[in-house]
Amino acid sequence: ASPKSPLTIADPWCFVPGLDGAFVGPEEAHFVILDEHGFHVTIYKTTKESGTRVPLHDRITRVYSTPLGHKCVLLYHKEDSNQLVFSKNFESRHKSADLDSLLSEDALQPAGPAFSLLTDELPLQMRWQVDVLSESVVTARHLLGLTTTARLLILRDDLSVLTSIANEASPYKSIYWVGRTLVYNSEASLNLLTTDGLTHSCASVPPEAVIVGALNDRFIGASKPDAKTSLWFKHVHIYD
């Protein structure tokens, strides 16, 4: 198929082969699928069965959605350089609300700001959060919580690092934002990491637990000790 030839899905609920995918757009009405070879993404609209295939200039192994640029900016993992790199439309994220422009072939190229991972380090989980210290709603800055096979990081939305800590014996299981504090859990404990690098252990948790929510006085988690998933609550003074 030519780079921009339409692809048709016979059944809108069928599985589409690919390495990864992400929803994009203000209403998440579009989604992109990274092809099995990593050199193309195909953009689909959730209300249509046809998509547009876009060639990429580099081989990509993962694609992540972001809240930036009307949710049209993508974050890629490039295998050859082992970097996380924004799509090119990162540069126009505050300037244009035109979806055709933000999701064009040129705009989706992995050519924005990049963050270099360590040798053999791979990205695992990402969670975005609006920075409560942002001065403007229109150009609100965001924070990114990132777990990798080697460490836990808090980055600004230009991928510059605010703080990081090394993993323990294994990567951290899950992360969750409360304000500007990143909550994370290891095999046995629930912990807090602040943007200035302070860490604090606040509770014990079951093995293989993940954090799924937070209230004013407790964290909510899920674990699967047997065949049934169970929820648990840990009472802590979050806003202390």
GROMACS .gro file of N, CA and C in nm, residues 20-150:
model
  393
   20ASP      N    1   0.190  -0.185   1.921
   20ASP     CA    2   0.141  -0.100   2.028
   20ASP      C    3   0.034  -0.008   1.970
   21GLY      N    4  -0.037   0.064   2.056
   21GLY     CA    5  -0.139   0.157   2.010
   21GLY      C    6  -0.171   0.260   2.116
   22ALA      N    7  -0.237   0.369   2.074
   22ALA     CA    8  -0.270   0.476   2.168
   22ALA      C    9  -0.386   0.558   2.112
   23PHE      N   10  -0.475   0.603   2.201
   23PHE     CA   11  -0.582   0.695   2.162
   23PHE      C   12  -0.526   0.836   2.155
   24VAL      N   13  -0.574   0.915   2.058
   24VAL     CA   14  -0.528   1.052   2.042
   24VAL      C   15  -0.646   1.143   2.011
   25GLY      N   16  -0.623   1.274   2.024
   25GLY     CA   17  -0.725   1.372   1.992
   25GLY      C   18  -0.798   1.421   2.115
   26PRO      N   19  -0.861   1.539   2.107
   26PRO     CA   20  -0.927   1.601   2.223
   26PRO      C   21  -1.032   1.511   2.288
   27GLU      N   22  -1.108   1.439   2.207
   27GLU     CA   23  -1.210   1.349   2.260
   27GLU      C   24  -1.165   1.203   2.251
   28GLU      N   25  -1.037   1.182   2.224
   28GLU     CA   26  -0.982   1.047   2.202
   28GLU      C   27  -1.064   0.973   2.097
   29ALA      N   28  -1.104   1.048   1.994
   29ALA     CA   29  -1.184   0.991   1.886
   29ALA      C   30  -1.099   0.929   1.776
   30HIS      N   31  -0.967   0.938   1.788
   30HIS     CA   32  -0.876   0.874   1.695
   30HIS      C   33  -0.787   0.778   1.774
   31PHE      N   34  -0.735   0.679   1.708
   31PHE     CA   35  -0.632   0.597   1.770
   31PHE      C   36  -0.530   0.557   1.666
   32VAL      N   37  -0.408   0.538   1.713
   32VAL     CA   38  -0.299   0.500   1.625
   32VAL      C   39  -0.251   0.361   1.664
   33ILE      N   40  -0.216   0.284   1.561
   33ILE     CA   41  -0.161   0.151   1.584
   33ILE      C   42  -0.023   0.146   1.518
   34LEU      N   43   0.075   0.105   1.597
   34LEU     CA   44   0.211   0.088   1.547
   34LEU      C   45   0.222  -0.048   1.480
   35ASP      N   46   0.266  -0.051   1.354
   35ASP     CA   47   0.266  -0.179   1.282
   35ASP      C   48   0.372  -0.273   1.339
   36GLU      N   49   0.363  -0.397   1.296
   36GLU     CA   50   0.445  -0.504   1.355
   36GLU      C   51   0.594  -0.485   1.329
   37HIS      N   52   0.630  -0.408   1.229
   37HIS     CA   53   0.771  -0.384   1.198
   37HIS      C   54   0.824  -0.255   1.261
   38GLY      N   55   0.735  -0.170   1.311
   38GLY     CA   56   0.776  -0.049   1.380
   38GLY      C   57   0.808   0.070   1.292
   39PHE      N   58   0.781   0.061   1.162
   39PHE     CA   59   0.815   0.170   1.072
   39PHE      C   60   0.693   0.247   1.021
   40HIS      N   61   0.574   0.213   1.065
   40HIS     CA   62   0.452   0.284   1.026
   40HIS      C   63   0.357   0.291   1.145
   41VAL      N   64   0.278   0.398   1.148
   41VAL     CA   65   0.159   0.401   1.235
   41VAL      C   66   0.039   0.421   1.144
   42THR      N   67  -0.073   0.364   1.183
   42THR     CA   68  -0.197   0.384   1.110
   42THR      C   69  -0.295   0.456   1.200
   43ILE      N   70  -0.351   0.565   1.150
   43ILE     CA   71  -0.445   0.647   1.227
   43ILE      C   72  -0.587   0.607   1.188
   44TYR      N   73  -0.666   0.571   1.289
   44TYR     CA   74  -0.806   0.536   1.267
   44TYR      C   75  -0.894   0.634   1.343
   45LYS      N   76  -1.014   0.656   1.292
   45LYS     CA   77  -1.118   0.724   1.368
   45LYS      C   78  -1.208   0.618   1.427
   46THR      N   79  -1.248   0.639   1.552
   46THR     CA   80  -1.329   0.537   1.619
   46THR      C   81  -1.465   0.521   1.556
   47THR      N   82  -1.508   0.617   1.474
   47THR     CA   83  -1.639   0.609   1.409
   47THR      C   84  -1.630   0.558   1.266
   48LYS      N   85  -1.508   0.526   1.219
   48LYS     CA   86  -1.492   0.480   1.082
   48LYS      C   87  -1.408   0.352   1.081
   49GLU      N   88  -1.418   0.278   0.970
   49GLU     CA   89  -1.347   0.152   0.960
   49GLU      C   90  -1.217   0.165   0.881
   50SER      N   91  -1.192   0.280   0.819
   50SER     CA   92  -1.072   0.295   0.738
   50SER      C   93  -0.969   0.380   0.812
   51GLY      N   94  -0.842   0.356   0.780
   51GLY     CA   95  -0.736   0.430   0.845
   51GLY      C   96  -0.636   0.482   0.744
   52THR      N   97  -0.548   0.571   0.792
   52THR     CA   98  -0.444   0.629   0.708
   52THR      C   99  -0.308   0.584   0.759
   53ARG      N  100  -0.230   0.524   0.672
   53ARG     CA  101  -0.100   0.469   0.709
   53ARG      C  102   0.007   0.576   0.692
   54VAL      N  103   0.085   0.597   0.796
   54VAL     CA  104   0.188   0.702   0.797
   54VAL      C  105   0.325   0.637   0.817
   55PRO      N  106   0.417   0.654   0.722
   55PRO     CA  107   0.553   0.601   0.740
   55PRO      C  108   0.631   0.683   0.841
   56LEU      N  109   0.713   0.618   0.923
   56LEU     CA  110   0.797   0.686   1.021
   56LEU      C  111   0.943   0.678   0.976
   57HIS      N  112   1.021   0.777   1.016
   57HIS     CA  113   1.159   0.784   0.972
   57HIS      C  114   1.252   0.697   1.055
   58ASP      N  115   1.203   0.647   1.168
   58ASP     CA  116   1.284   0.563   1.256
   58ASP      C  117   1.202   0.443   1.300
   59ARG      N  118   1.271   0.336   1.342
   59ARG     CA  119   1.200   0.220   1.394
   59ARG      C  120   1.155   0.248   1.537
   60ILE      N  121   1.028   0.226   1.562
   60ILE     CA  122   0.966   0.253   1.691
   60ILE      C  123   0.919   0.121   1.753
   61THR      N  124   0.937   0.107   1.885
   61THR     CA  125   0.892  -0.016   1.951
   61THR      C  126   0.773   0.006   2.044
   62ARG      N  127   0.752   0.129   2.090
   62ARG     CA  128   0.636   0.160   2.174
   62ARG      C  129   0.581   0.297   2.136
   63VAL      N  130   0.451   0.316   2.155
   63VAL     CA  131   0.390   0.447   2.133
   63VAL      C  132   0.296   0.474   2.251
   64TYR      N  133   0.306   0.595   2.307
   64TYR     CA  134   0.229   0.633   2.425
   64TYR      C  135   0.149   0.760   2.395
   65SER      N  136   0.027   0.766   2.445
   65SER     CA  137  -0.051   0.889   2.436
   65SER      C  138  -0.004   0.987   2.542
   66THR      N  139  -0.029   1.116   2.520
   66THR     CA  140   0.005   1.220   2.616
   66THR      C  141  -0.111   1.320   2.623
   67PRO      N  142  -0.116   1.403   2.726
   67PRO     CA  143  -0.219   1.506   2.733
   67PRO      C  144  -0.181   1.634   2.658
   68LEU      N  145  -0.069   1.634   2.588
   68LEU     CA  146  -0.015   1.756   2.527
   68LEU      C  147  -0.072   1.780   2.387
   69GLY      N  148  -0.079   1.908   2.349
   69GLY     CA  149  -0.123   1.943   2.215
   69GLY      C  150  -0.258   1.887   2.180
   70HIS      N  151  -0.359   1.913   2.266
   70HIS     CA  152  -0.494   1.860   2.246
   70HIS      C  153  -0.493   1.708   2.238
   71LYS      N  154  -0.403   1.647   2.313
   71LYS     CA  155  -0.387   1.502   2.319
   71LYS      C  156  -0.344   1.441   2.186
   72CYS      N  157  -0.282   1.524   2.101
   72CYS     CA  158  -0.234   1.476   1.971
   72CYS      C  159  -0.085   1.446   1.969
   73VAL      N  160  -0.012   1.493   2.070
   73VAL     CA  161   0.131   1.466   2.077
   73VAL      C  162   0.153   1.322   2.125
   74LEU      N  163   0.235   1.247   2.054
   74LEU     CA  164   0.268   1.111   2.092
   74LEU      C  165   0.409   1.105   2.150
   75LEU      N  166   0.432   1.004   2.231
   75LEU     CA  167   0.565   0.979   2.285
   75LEU      C  168   0.607   0.840   2.240
   76TYR      N  169   0.719   0.834   2.169
   76TYR     CA  170   0.767   0.709   2.111
   76TYR      C  171   0.888   0.656   2.188
   77HIS      N  172   0.908   0.524   2.179
   77HIS     CA  173   1.035   0.466   2.221
   77HIS      C  174   1.109   0.422   2.095
   78LYS      N  175   1.227   0.484   2.071
   78LYS     CA  176   1.311   0.451   1.956
   78LYS      C  177   1.412   0.345   1.997
   79GLU      N  178   1.413   0.237   1.924
   79GLU     CA  179   1.498   0.124   1.961
   79GLU      C  180   1.646   0.152   1.936
   80ASP      N  181   1.679   0.211   1.820
   80ASP     CA  182   1.820   0.225   1.784
   80ASP      C  183   1.898   0.313   1.880
   81SER      N  184   1.836   0.423   1.925
   81SER     CA  185   1.904   0.515   2.016
   81SER      C  186   1.861   0.496   2.161
   82ASN      N  187   1.765   0.407   2.185
   82ASN     CA  188   1.708   0.383   2.319
   82ASN      C  189   1.666   0.514   2.385
   83GLN      N  190   1.579   0.585   2.314
   83GLN     CA  191   1.530   0.714   2.363
   83GLN      C  192   1.377   0.716   2.365
   84LEU      N  193   1.323   0.795   2.456
   84LEU     CA  194   1.184   0.837   2.450
   84LEU      C  195   1.182   0.970   2.376
   85VAL      N  196   1.104   0.980   2.272
   85VAL     CA  197   1.105   1.101   2.190
   85VAL      C  198   0.963   1.141   2.153
   86PHE      N  199   0.934   1.270   2.164
   86PHE     CA  200   0.803   1.322   2.128
   86PHE      C  201   0.787   1.327   1.975
   87SER      N  202   0.662   1.321   1.932
   87SER     CA  203   0.633   1.348   1.791
   87SER      C  204   0.662   1.495   1.763
   88LYS      N  205   0.681   1.525   1.636
   88LYS     CA  206   0.722   1.659   1.594
   88LYS      C  207   0.619   1.765   1.631
   89ASN      N  208   0.491   1.729   1.641
   89ASN     CA  209   0.387   1.828   1.674
   89ASN      C  210   0.399   1.881   1.816
   90PHE      N  211   0.493   1.829   1.894
   90PHE     CA  212   0.521   1.886   2.027
   90PHE      C  213   0.554   2.034   2.016
   91GLU      N  214   0.624   2.072   1.910
   91GLU     CA  215   0.668   2.211   1.894
   91GLU      C  216   0.550   2.306   1.872
   92SER      N  217   0.439   2.257   1.821
   92SER     CA  218   0.323   2.343   1.793
   92SER      C  219   0.207   2.314   1.888
   93ARG      N  220   0.235   2.253   2.002
   93ARG     CA  221   0.128   2.208   2.093
   93ARG      C  222   0.043   2.321   2.148
   94HIS      N  223   0.100   2.444   2.157
   94HIS     CA  224   0.024   2.559   2.209
   94HIS      C  225  -0.028   2.649   2.098
   95LYS      N  226   0.003   2.615   1.973
   95LYS     CA  227  -0.026   2.708   1.864
   95LYS      C  228  -0.145   2.668   1.778
   96SER      N  229  -0.170   2.539   1.764
   96SER     CA  230  -0.271   2.495   1.668
   96SER      C  231  -0.369   2.399   1.732
   97ALA      N  232  -0.496   2.414   1.694
   97ALA     CA  233  -0.599   2.320   1.737
   97ALA      C  234  -0.656   2.246   1.617
   98ASP      N  235  -0.590   2.259   1.502
   98ASP     CA  236  -0.636   2.194   1.380
   98ASP      C  237  -0.588   2.049   1.378
   99LEU      N  238  -0.683   1.954   1.388
   99LEU     CA  239  -0.645   1.814   1.397
   99LEU      C  240  -0.574   1.764   1.273
  100ASP      N  241  -0.615   1.811   1.156
  100ASP     CA  242  -0.549   1.767   1.034
  100ASP      C  243  -0.401   1.805   1.036
  101SER      N  244  -0.371   1.922   1.092
  101SER     CA  245  -0.233   1.966   1.102
  101SER      C  246  -0.158   1.888   1.210
  102LEU      N  247  -0.223   1.870   1.326
  102LEU     CA  248  -0.157   1.804   1.438
  102LEU      C  249  -0.135   1.655   1.415
  103LEU      N  250  -0.218   1.596   1.327
  103LEU     CA  251  -0.207   1.452   1.301
  103LEU      C  252  -0.160   1.424   1.158
  104SER      N  253  -0.091   1.520   1.099
  104SER     CA  254  -0.039   1.500   0.964
  104SER      C  255   0.083   1.409   0.968
  105GLU      N  256   0.124   1.363   0.850
  105GLU     CA  257   0.240   1.274   0.841
  105GLU      C  258   0.364   1.340   0.899
  106ASP      N  259   0.386   1.466   0.868
  106ASP     CA  260   0.503   1.537   0.919
  106ASP      C  261   0.495   1.556   1.070
  107ALA      N  262   0.375   1.587   1.121
  107ALA     CA  263   0.358   1.615   1.263
  107ALA      C  264   0.382   1.493   1.349
  108LEU      N  265   0.358   1.373   1.296
  108LEU     CA  266   0.369   1.251   1.376
  108LEU      C  267   0.508   1.188   1.373
  109GLN      N  268   0.602   1.250   1.302
  109GLN     CA  269   0.738   1.195   1.298
  109GLN      C  270   0.804   1.204   1.437
  110PRO      N  271   0.884   1.104   1.475
  110PRO     CA  272   0.955   1.109   1.603
  110PRO      C  273   1.072   1.205   1.596
  111ALA      N  274   1.041   1.335   1.606
  111ALA     CA  275   1.144   1.438   1.585
  111ALA      C  276   1.135   1.549   1.688
  112GLY      N  277   1.070   1.524   1.802
  112GLY     CA  278   1.061   1.624   1.906
  112GLY      C  279   1.168   1.606   2.012
  113PRO      N  280   1.155   1.675   2.128
  113PRO     CA  281   1.250   1.657   2.237
  113PRO      C  282   1.260   1.510   2.279
  114ALA      N  283   1.378   1.469   2.323
  114ALA     CA  284   1.401   1.328   2.355
  114ALA      C  285   1.465   1.314   2.493
  115PHE      N  286   1.445   1.196   2.551
  115PHE     CA  287   1.508   1.160   2.679
  115PHE      C  288   1.582   1.029   2.658
  116SER      N  289   1.711   1.030   2.686
  116SER     CA  290   1.794   0.911   2.665
  116SER      C  291   1.788   0.819   2.785
  117LEU      N  292   1.753   0.694   2.760
  117LEU     CA  293   1.752   0.592   2.864
  117LEU      C  294   1.892   0.536   2.882
  118LEU      N  295   1.912   0.466   2.993
  118LEU     CA  296   2.041   0.403   3.018
  118LEU      C  297   2.057   0.280   2.929
  119THR      N  298   2.178   0.230   2.920
  119THR     CA  299   2.203   0.108   2.843
  119THR      C  300   2.118  -0.006   2.897
  120ASP      N  301   2.044  -0.072   2.811
  120ASP     CA  302   1.957  -0.186   2.845
  120ASP      C  303   1.837  -0.148   2.930
  121GLU      N  304   1.813  -0.019   2.949
  121GLU     CA  305   1.696   0.025   3.025
  121GLU      C  306   1.576   0.036   2.931
  122LEU      N  307   1.459  -0.010   2.978
  122LEU     CA  308   1.338  -0.005   2.897
  122LEU      C  309   1.226   0.065   2.974
  123PRO      N  310   1.141   0.142   2.906
  123PRO     CA  311   1.028   0.206   2.975
  123PRO      C  312   0.920   0.104   3.008
  124LEU      N  313   0.854   0.123   3.121
  124LEU     CA  314   0.747   0.032   3.162
  124LEU      C  315   0.613   0.105   3.173
  125GLN      N  316   0.596   0.187   3.277
  125GLN     CA  317   0.469   0.256   3.299
  125GLN      C  318   0.488   0.407   3.293
  126MET      N  319   0.381   0.476   3.248
  126MET     CA  320   0.381   0.622   3.246
  126MET      C  321   0.249   0.672   3.303
  127ARG      N  322   0.257   0.780   3.381
  127ARG     CA  323   0.136   0.848   3.428
  127ARG      C  324   0.160   0.999   3.423
  128TRP      N  325   0.067   1.071   3.360
  128TRP     CA  326   0.077   1.216   3.348
  128TRP      C  327  -0.009   1.283   3.455
  129GLN      N  328   0.031   1.405   3.490
  129GLN     CA  329  -0.043   1.483   3.589
  129GLN      C  330  -0.027   1.632   3.556
  130VAL      N  331  -0.138   1.707   3.559
  130VAL     CA  332  -0.127   1.851   3.545
  130VAL      C  333  -0.051   1.907   3.664
  131ASP      N  334   0.048   1.991   3.638
  131ASP     CA  335   0.126   2.051   3.746
  131ASP      C  336   0.040   2.159   3.812
  132VAL      N  337   0.009   2.141   3.939
  132VAL     CA  338  -0.078   2.236   4.009
  132VAL      C  339  -0.013   2.373   4.024
  133LEU      N  340   0.116   2.382   3.996
  133LEU     CA  341   0.184   2.511   4.004
  133LEU      C  342   0.185   2.584   3.869
  134SER      N  343   0.118   2.527   3.768
  134SER     CA  344   0.111   2.593   3.638
  134SER      C  345   0.044   2.728   3.652
  135GLU      N  346   0.094   2.826   3.577
  135GLU     CA  347   0.040   2.962   3.585
  135GLU      C  348  -0.079   2.983   3.494
  136SER      N  349  -0.095   2.901   3.389
  136SER     CA  350  -0.201   2.922   3.293
  136SER      C  351  -0.270   2.791   3.262
  137VAL      N  352  -0.403   2.794   3.254
  137VAL     CA  353  -0.479   2.675   3.217
  137VAL      C  354  -0.454   2.640   3.071
  138VAL      N  355  -0.439   2.743   2.987
  138VAL     CA  356  -0.420   2.722   2.843
  138VAL      C  357  -0.288   2.653   2.814
  139THR      N  358  -0.182   2.697   2.880
  139THR     CA  359  -0.050   2.640   2.856
  139THR      C  360  -0.002   2.561   2.978
  140ALA      N  361  -0.096   2.493   3.043
  140ALA     CA  362  -0.064   2.420   3.166
  140ALA      C  363   0.051   2.322   3.145
  141ARG      N  364   0.143   2.323   3.236
  141ARG     CA  365   0.253   2.228   3.230
  141ARG      C  366   0.207   2.098   3.296
  142HIS      N  367   0.274   1.992   3.259
  142HIS     CA  368   0.242   1.861   3.313
  142HIS      C  369   0.366   1.797   3.373
  143LEU      N  370   0.342   1.700   3.458
  143LEU     CA  371   0.448   1.617   3.514
  143LEU      C  372   0.428   1.476   3.461
  144LEU      N  373   0.538   1.405   3.443
  144LEU     CA  374   0.532   1.268   3.396
  144LEU      C  375   0.599   1.176   3.496
  145GLY      N  376   0.524   1.079   3.546
  145GLY     CA  377   0.581   0.974   3.628
  145GLY      C  378   0.616   0.856   3.538
  146LEU      N  379   0.738   0.807   3.549
  146LEU     CA  380   0.786   0.702   3.459
  146LEU      C  381   0.858   0.594   3.539
  147THR      N  382   0.815   0.469   3.517
  147THR     CA  383   0.891   0.356   3.571
  147THR      C  384   0.962   0.288   3.456
  148THR      N  385   1.084   0.244   3.484
  148THR     CA  386   1.163   0.170   3.384
  148THR      C  387   1.216   0.044   3.451
  149THR      N  388   1.289  -0.033   3.375
  149THR     CA  389   1.350  -0.153   3.431
  149THR      C  390   1.463  -0.121   3.529
  150ALA      N  391   1.503   0.007   3.537
  150ALA     CA  392   1.615   0.045   3.624
  150ALA      C  393   1.579   0.146   3.733
   0.00000   0.00000   0.00000
